[in-house]
CSV table of C-alpha atoms in Angstrom, one decimal:
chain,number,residue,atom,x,y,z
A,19,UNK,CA,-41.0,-64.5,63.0
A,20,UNK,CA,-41.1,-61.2,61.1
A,21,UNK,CA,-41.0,-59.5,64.2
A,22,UNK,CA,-37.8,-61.5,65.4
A,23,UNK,CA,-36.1,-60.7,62.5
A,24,UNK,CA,-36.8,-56.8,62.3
A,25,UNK,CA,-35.5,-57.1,65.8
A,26,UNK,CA,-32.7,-59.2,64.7
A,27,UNK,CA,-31.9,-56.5,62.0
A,28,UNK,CA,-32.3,-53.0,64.0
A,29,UNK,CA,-29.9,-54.3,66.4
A,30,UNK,CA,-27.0,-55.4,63.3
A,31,UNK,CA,-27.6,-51.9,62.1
A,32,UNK,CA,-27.3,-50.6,65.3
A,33,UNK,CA,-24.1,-52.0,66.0
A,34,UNK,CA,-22.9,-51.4,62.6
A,35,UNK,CA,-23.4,-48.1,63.2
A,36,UNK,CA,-21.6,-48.0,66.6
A,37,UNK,CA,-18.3,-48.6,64.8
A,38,UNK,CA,-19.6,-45.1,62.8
A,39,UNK,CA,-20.4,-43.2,65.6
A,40,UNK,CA,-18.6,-40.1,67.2
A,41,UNK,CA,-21.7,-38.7,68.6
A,42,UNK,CA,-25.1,-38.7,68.4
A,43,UNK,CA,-25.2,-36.6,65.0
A,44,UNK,CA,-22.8,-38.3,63.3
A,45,UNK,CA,-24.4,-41.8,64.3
A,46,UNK,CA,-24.6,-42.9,60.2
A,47,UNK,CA,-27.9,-45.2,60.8
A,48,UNK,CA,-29.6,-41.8,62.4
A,49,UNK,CA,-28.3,-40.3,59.1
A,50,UNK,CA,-29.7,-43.0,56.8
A,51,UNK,CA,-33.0,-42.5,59.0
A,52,UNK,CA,-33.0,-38.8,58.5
A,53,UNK,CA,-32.0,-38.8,54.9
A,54,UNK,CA,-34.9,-41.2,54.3
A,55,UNK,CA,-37.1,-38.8,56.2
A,56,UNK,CA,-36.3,-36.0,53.9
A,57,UNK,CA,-36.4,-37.3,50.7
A,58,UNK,CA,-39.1,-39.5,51.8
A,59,UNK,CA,-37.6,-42.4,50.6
A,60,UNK,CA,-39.5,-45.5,50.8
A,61,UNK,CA,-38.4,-49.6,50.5
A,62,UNK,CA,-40.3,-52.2,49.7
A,63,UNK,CA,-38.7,-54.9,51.6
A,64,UNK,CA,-36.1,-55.4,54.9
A,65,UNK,CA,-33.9,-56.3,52.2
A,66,UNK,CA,-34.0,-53.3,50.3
A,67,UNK,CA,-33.6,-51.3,53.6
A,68,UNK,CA,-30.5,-53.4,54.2
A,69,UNK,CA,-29.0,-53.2,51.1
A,70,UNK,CA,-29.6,-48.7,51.1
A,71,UNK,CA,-28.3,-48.6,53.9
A,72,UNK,CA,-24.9,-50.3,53.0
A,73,UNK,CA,-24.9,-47.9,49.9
A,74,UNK,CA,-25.7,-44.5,52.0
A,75,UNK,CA,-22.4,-45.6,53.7
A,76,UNK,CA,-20.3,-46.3,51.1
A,77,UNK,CA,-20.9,-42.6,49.2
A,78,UNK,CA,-20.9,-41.2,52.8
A,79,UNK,CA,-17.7,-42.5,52.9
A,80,UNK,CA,-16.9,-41.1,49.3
A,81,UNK,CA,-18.5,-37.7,50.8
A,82,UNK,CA,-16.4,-37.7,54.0
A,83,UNK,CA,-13.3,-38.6,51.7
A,84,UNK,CA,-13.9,-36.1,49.7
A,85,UNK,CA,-14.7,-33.0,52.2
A,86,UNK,CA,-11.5,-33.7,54.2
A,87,UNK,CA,-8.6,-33.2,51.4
A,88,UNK,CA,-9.3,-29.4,51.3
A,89,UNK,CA,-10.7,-29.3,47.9
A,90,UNK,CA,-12.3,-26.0,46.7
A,91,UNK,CA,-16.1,-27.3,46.4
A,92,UNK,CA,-17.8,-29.5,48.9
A,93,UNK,CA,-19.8,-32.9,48.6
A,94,UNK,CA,-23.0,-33.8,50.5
A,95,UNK,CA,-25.9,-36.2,51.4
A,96,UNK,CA,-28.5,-35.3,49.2
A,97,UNK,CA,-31.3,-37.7,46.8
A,98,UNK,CA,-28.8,-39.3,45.3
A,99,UNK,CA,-27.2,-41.2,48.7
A,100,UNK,CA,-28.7,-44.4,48.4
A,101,UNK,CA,-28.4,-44.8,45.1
A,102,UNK,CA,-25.0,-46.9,43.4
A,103,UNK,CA,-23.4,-44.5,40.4
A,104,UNK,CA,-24.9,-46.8,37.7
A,105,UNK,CA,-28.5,-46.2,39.0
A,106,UNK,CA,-28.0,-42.4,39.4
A,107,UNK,CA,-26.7,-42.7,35.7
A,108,UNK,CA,-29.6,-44.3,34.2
A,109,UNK,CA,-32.2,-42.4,35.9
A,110,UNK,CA,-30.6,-38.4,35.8
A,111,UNK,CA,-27.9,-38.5,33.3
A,112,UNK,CA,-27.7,-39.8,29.7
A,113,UNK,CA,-30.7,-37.9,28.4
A,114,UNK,CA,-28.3,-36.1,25.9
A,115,UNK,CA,-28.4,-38.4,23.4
A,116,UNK,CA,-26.3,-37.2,20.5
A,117,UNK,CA,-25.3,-40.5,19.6
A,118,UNK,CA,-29.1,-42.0,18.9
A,119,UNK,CA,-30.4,-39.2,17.2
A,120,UNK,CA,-30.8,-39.6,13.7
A,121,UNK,CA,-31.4,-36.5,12.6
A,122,UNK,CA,-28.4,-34.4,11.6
A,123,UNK,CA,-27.5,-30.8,12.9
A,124,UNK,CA,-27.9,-28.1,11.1
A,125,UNK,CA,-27.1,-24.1,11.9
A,126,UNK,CA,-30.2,-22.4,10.3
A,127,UNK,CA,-28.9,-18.9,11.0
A,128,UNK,CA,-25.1,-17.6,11.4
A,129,UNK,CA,-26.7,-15.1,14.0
A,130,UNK,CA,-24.1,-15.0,16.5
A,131,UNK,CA,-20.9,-12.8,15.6
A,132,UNK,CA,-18.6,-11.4,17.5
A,133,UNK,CA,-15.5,-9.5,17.4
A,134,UNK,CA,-11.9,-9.4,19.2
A,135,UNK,CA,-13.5,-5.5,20.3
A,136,UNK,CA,-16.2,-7.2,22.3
A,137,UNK,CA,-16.2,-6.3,26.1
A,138,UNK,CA,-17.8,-9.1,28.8
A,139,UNK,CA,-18.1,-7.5,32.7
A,140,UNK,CA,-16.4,-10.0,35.4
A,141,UNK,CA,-19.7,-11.4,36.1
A,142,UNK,CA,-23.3,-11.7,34.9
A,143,UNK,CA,-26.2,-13.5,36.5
A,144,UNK,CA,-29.1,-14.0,34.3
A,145,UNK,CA,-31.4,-15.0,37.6
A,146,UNK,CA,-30.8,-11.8,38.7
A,147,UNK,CA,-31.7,-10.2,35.7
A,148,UNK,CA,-35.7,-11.8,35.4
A,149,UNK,CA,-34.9,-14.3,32.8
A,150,UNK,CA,-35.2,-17.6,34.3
A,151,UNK,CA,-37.9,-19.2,35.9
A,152,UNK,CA,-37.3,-21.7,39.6
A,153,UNK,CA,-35.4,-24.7,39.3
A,154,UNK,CA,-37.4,-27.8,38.0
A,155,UNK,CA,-36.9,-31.2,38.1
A,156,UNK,CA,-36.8,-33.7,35.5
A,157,UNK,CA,-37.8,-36.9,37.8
A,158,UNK,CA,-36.6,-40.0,36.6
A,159,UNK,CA,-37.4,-39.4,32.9
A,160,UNK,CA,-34.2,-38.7,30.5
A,161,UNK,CA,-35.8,-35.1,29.4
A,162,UNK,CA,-32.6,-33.2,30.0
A,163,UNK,CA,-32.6,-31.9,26.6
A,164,UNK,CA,-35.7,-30.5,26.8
A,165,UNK,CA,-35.2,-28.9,30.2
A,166,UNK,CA,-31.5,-27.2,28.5
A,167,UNK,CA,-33.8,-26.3,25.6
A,168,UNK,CA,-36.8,-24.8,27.5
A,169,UNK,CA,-34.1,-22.7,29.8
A,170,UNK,CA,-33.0,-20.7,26.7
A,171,UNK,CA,-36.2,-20.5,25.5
A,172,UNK,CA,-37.4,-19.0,28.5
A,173,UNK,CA,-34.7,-16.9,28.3
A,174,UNK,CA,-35.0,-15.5,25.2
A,175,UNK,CA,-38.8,-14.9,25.5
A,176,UNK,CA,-38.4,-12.9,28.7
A,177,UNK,CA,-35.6,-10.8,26.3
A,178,UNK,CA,-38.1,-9.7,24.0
A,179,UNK,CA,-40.7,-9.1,25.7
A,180,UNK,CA,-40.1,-8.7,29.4
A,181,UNK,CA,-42.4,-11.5,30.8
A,182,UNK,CA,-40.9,-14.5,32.0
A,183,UNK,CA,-43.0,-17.3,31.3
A,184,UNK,CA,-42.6,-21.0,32.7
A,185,UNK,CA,-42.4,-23.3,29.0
A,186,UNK,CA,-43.6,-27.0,28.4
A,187,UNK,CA,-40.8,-29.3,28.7
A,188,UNK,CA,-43.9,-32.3,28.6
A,189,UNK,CA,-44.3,-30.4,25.4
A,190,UNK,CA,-41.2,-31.3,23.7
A,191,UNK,CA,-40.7,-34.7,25.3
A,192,UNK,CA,-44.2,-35.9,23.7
A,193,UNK,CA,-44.0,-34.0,20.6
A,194,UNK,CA,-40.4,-33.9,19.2
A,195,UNK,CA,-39.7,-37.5,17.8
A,196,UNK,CA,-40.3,-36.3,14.4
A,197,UNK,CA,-36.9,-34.1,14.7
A,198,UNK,CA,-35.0,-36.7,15.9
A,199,UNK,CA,-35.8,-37.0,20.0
A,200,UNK,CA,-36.8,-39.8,21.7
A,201,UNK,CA,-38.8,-38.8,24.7
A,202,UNK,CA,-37.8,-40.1,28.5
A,203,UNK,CA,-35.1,-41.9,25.6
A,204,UNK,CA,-32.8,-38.6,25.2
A,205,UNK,CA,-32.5,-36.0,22.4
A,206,UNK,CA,-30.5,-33.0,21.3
A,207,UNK,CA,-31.6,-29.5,22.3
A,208,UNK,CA,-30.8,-28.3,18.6
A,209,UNK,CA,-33.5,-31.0,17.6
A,210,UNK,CA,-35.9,-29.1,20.3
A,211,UNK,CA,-35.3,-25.8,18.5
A,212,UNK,CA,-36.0,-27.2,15.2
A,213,UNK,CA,-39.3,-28.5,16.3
A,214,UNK,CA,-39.6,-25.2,18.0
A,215,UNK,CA,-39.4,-23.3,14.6
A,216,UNK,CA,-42.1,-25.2,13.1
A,217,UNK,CA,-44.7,-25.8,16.0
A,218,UNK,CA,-44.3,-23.0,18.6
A,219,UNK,CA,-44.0,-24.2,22.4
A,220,UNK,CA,-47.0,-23.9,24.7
A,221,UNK,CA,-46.8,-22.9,28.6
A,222,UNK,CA,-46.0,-25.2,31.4
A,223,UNK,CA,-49.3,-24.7,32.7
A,224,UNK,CA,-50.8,-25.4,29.3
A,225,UNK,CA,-49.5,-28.5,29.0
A,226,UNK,CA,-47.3,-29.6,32.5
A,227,UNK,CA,-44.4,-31.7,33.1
A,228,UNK,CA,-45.8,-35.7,34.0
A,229,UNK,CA,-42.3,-36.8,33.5
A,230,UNK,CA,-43.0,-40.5,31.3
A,231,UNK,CA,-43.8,-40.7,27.1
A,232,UNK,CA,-47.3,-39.5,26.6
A,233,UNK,CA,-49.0,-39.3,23.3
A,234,UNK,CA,-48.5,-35.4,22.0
A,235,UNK,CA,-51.5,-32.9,23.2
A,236,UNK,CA,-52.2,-30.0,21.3
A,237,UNK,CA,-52.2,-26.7,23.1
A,238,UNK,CA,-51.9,-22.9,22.3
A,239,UNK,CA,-48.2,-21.7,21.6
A,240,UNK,CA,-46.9,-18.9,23.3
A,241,UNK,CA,-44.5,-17.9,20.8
A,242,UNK,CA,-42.2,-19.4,17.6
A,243,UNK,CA,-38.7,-18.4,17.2
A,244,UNK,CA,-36.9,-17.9,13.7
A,245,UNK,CA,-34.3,-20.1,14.0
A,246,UNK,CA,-31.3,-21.0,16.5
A,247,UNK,CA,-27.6,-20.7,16.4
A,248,UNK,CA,-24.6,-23.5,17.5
A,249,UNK,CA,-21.8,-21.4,19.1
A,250,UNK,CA,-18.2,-21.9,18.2
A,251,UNK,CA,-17.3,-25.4,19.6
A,252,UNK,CA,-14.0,-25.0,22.4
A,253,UNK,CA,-14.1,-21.4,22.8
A,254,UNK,CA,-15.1,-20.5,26.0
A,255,UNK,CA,-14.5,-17.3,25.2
A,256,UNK,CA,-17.2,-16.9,22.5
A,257,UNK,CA,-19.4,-19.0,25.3
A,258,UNK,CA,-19.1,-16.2,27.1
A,259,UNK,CA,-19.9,-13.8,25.1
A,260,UNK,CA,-22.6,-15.3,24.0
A,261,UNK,CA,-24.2,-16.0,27.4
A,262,UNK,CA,-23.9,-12.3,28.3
A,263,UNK,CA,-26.3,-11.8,24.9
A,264,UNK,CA,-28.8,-14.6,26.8
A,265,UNK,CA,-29.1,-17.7,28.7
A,266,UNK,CA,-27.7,-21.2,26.6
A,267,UNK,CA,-28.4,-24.2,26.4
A,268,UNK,CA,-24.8,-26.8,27.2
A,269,UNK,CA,-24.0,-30.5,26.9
A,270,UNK,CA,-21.5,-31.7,29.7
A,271,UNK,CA,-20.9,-35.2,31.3
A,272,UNK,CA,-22.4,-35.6,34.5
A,273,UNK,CA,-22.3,-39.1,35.1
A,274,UNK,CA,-19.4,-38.9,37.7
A,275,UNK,CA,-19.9,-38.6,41.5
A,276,UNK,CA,-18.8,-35.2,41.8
A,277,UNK,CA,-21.9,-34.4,40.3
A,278,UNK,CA,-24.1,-37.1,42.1
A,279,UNK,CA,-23.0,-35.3,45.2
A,280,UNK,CA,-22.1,-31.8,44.9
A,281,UNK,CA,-23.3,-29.3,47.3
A,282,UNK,CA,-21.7,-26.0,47.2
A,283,UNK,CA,-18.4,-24.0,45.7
A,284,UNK,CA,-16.7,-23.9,42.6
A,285,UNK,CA,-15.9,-27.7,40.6
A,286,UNK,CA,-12.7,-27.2,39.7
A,287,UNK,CA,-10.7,-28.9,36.9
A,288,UNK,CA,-9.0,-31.1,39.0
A,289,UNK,CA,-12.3,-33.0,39.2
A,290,UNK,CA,-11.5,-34.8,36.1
A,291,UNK,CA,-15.2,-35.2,35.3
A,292,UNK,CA,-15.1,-36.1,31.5
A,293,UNK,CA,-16.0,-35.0,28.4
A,294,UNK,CA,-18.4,-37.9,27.2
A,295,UNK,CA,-22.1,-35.5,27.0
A,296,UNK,CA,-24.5,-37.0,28.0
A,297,UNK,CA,-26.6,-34.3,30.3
A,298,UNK,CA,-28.3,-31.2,29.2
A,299,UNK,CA,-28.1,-27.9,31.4
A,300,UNK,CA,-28.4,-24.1,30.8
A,301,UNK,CA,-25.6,-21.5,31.1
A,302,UNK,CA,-27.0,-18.9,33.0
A,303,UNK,CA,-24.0,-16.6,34.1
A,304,UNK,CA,-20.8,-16.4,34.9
A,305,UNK,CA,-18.9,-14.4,38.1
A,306,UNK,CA,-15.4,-15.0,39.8
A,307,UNK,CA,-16.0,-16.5,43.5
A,308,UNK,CA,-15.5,-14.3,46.3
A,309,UNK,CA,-13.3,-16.3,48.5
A,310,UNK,CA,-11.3,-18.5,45.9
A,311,UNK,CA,-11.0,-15.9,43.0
A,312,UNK,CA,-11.7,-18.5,40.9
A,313,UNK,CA,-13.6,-17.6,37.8
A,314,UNK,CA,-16.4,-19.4,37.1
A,315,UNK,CA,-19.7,-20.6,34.9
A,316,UNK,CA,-23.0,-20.7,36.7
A,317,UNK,CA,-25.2,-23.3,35.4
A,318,UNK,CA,-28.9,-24.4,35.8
A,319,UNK,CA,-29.6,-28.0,36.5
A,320,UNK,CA,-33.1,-30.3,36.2
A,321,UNK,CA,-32.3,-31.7,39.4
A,322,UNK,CA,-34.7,-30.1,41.7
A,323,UNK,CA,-33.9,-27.2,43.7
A,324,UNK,CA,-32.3,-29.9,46.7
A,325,UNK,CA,-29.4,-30.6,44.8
A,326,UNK,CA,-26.0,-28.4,44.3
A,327,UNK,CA,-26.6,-24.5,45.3
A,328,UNK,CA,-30.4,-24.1,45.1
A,329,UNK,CA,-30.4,-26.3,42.0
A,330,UNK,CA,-27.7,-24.2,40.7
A,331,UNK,CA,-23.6,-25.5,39.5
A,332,UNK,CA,-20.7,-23.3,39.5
A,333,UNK,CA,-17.7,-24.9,37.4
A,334,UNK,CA,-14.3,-23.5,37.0
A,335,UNK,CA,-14.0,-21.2,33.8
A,336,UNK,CA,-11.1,-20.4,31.6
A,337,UNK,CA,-9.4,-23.8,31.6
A,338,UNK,CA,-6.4,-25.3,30.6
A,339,UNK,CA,-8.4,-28.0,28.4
A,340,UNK,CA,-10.3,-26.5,25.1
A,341,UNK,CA,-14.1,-28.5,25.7
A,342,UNK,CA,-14.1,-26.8,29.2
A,343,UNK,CA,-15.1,-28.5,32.6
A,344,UNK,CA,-17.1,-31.2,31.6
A,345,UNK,CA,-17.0,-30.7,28.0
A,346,UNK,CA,-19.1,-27.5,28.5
A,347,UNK,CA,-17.8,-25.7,25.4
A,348,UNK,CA,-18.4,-28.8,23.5
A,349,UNK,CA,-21.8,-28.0,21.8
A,350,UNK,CA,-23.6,-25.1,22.7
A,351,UNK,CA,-26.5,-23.5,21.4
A,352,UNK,CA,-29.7,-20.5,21.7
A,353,UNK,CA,-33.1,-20.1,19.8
A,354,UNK,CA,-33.9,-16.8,17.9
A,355,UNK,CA,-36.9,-15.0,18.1
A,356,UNK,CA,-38.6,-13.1,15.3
């Protein structure tokens, strides 16, 4: 009977996919087959299989949509493409949790001044530069913040002292509550940096990324900073002068689908992605794109390196609206070291 009805089922999908099908490689159930193949996806039932499959096509259909009304940046299958938009929101975005946290934030050190004098270069890559460490990825734990924090952390620590060490984001998702986190629950990066101040932050190989609540370890700190600075709210142009100093830590909204499927290019403000934060990232550079001229920020995800440009965002730059694409001017931050 089970055999009959796998049978029964292979041959609906295969006609379902006929009505899909322009050739071979664009047959959508040898998509769905391949895409499970890659991200070695797994379902636990005929069922399940059934119902991914019906999802794959509808965001396929959003990804088709999408890559055929000449937009700037382009959409693709990737992890995500089974999964409906509220279940990529629960398990990658809404880790920013500004809302919950209940302790309030503080600027311990005016560091960061600038001047209308200052001078920023077209572009400025901090990868290229040494000071950040490969793409990681978060899994399906709500530790953005402490993947935006560690990011400018590493930064910072490869700014004073020329060796670029991978930090423990475990670290600060097991260890932090006391400053107002809440684990795989969400937190505030500031929150991270306070905790930072007091306790130090150990190495990822000291104490590595399991991605669920664990009960805090004790390991040997690399390093303490002296305190950490908020950057002038809506301003991307003290953003950018402040990213040019070192790698920051943002707060966008990335709960829309042009994030759960963007693949490549500049996100331009026609997007319309929102300026609810709710996702953690670091600003890593900035540039103007070689065949669009549009300027543009370049920001580190928690993603995994599968997703986007090698794990990597470019949004537009130098809006019209004051928070930025995606609210990225909103509430920005960096730790100082001693």
């Amino acid at each position: 009977m089970n055999l009959l009805l796998l049978l029964i089922s292979s041959t609906m999908f295969s006609c379902i996919s006929c009505f899909y099908a322009r050739n071979e490689n664009d047959d959508p159930y040898n998509m769905f087959l391949n895409f499970k193949n890659k991200y070695n996806k797994i379902y636990d039932s005929l069922e399940e299989h059934e119902n991914r499959y019906q999802i794959f096509l509808d965001n396929l259909e959003i990804i088709n949509t999408h890559n055929t009304n000449n937009h700037d940046w382009k959409m693709d299958i990737n992890i995500f493409t089974d999964l409906r938009n509220d279940e990529f929101k629960k398990i990658r975005v809404n880790g920013f949790d500004n809302n919950k946290s209940n302790t309030p934030k503080i600027v311990l050190y005016n560091y960061f001044e600038t001047s209308d004098d200052d001078e920023i270069p077209d572009s400025w890559d901090w990868t290229e530069k040494g000071a950040v460490t490969p793409v990681k990825d978060q899994a399906q734990c709500g530790s953005c913040f402490a993947f935006s924090s560690i990011g400018s952390l590493e930064g910072a620590y490869f700014l004073k002292t020329g060796k670029l060490v991978s930090l423990s984001e475990q670290q600060l998702v097991d260890c932090s509550s006391d400053y107002g986190n809440q684990g795989c629950g969400g937190g505030l990066m500031d929150n991270c940096f306070k905790y930072v101040i007091d306790n130090g932050i150990c190495s990822e190989k000291d104490y590595p990324y399991s991605a669920t609540d664990s009960e805090c370890k004790k390991c040997d700190s690399v390093f303490k900073i002296k305190s950490f600075v908020d950057i002038t709210a809506n301003d991307e142009s003290e953003l950018a002068k402040a990213v040019y100093k070192q790698p920051v830590s943002i707060a966008i909204e990335a709960d829309q689908s042009v994030f759960q499927f963007y693949s490549s290019g500049v996100l331009t403000s026609s997007s319309n992605c929102g300026t609810n934060l709710d996702h953690g990232v670091t600003l890593v550079g900035f540039g103007i794109d070689s065949k669009t001229s549009k300027k543009f920020w370049k920001i580190k995800n928690s993603w995994g390196s599968s997703w986007g440009e090698d794990g990597y965002i470019r949004m537009e730059r130098d809006i019209s609206d004051k928070e930025g694409m995606c609210g990225l001017a909103m509430m920005a931050s960096y730790p100082v070291l001693e």
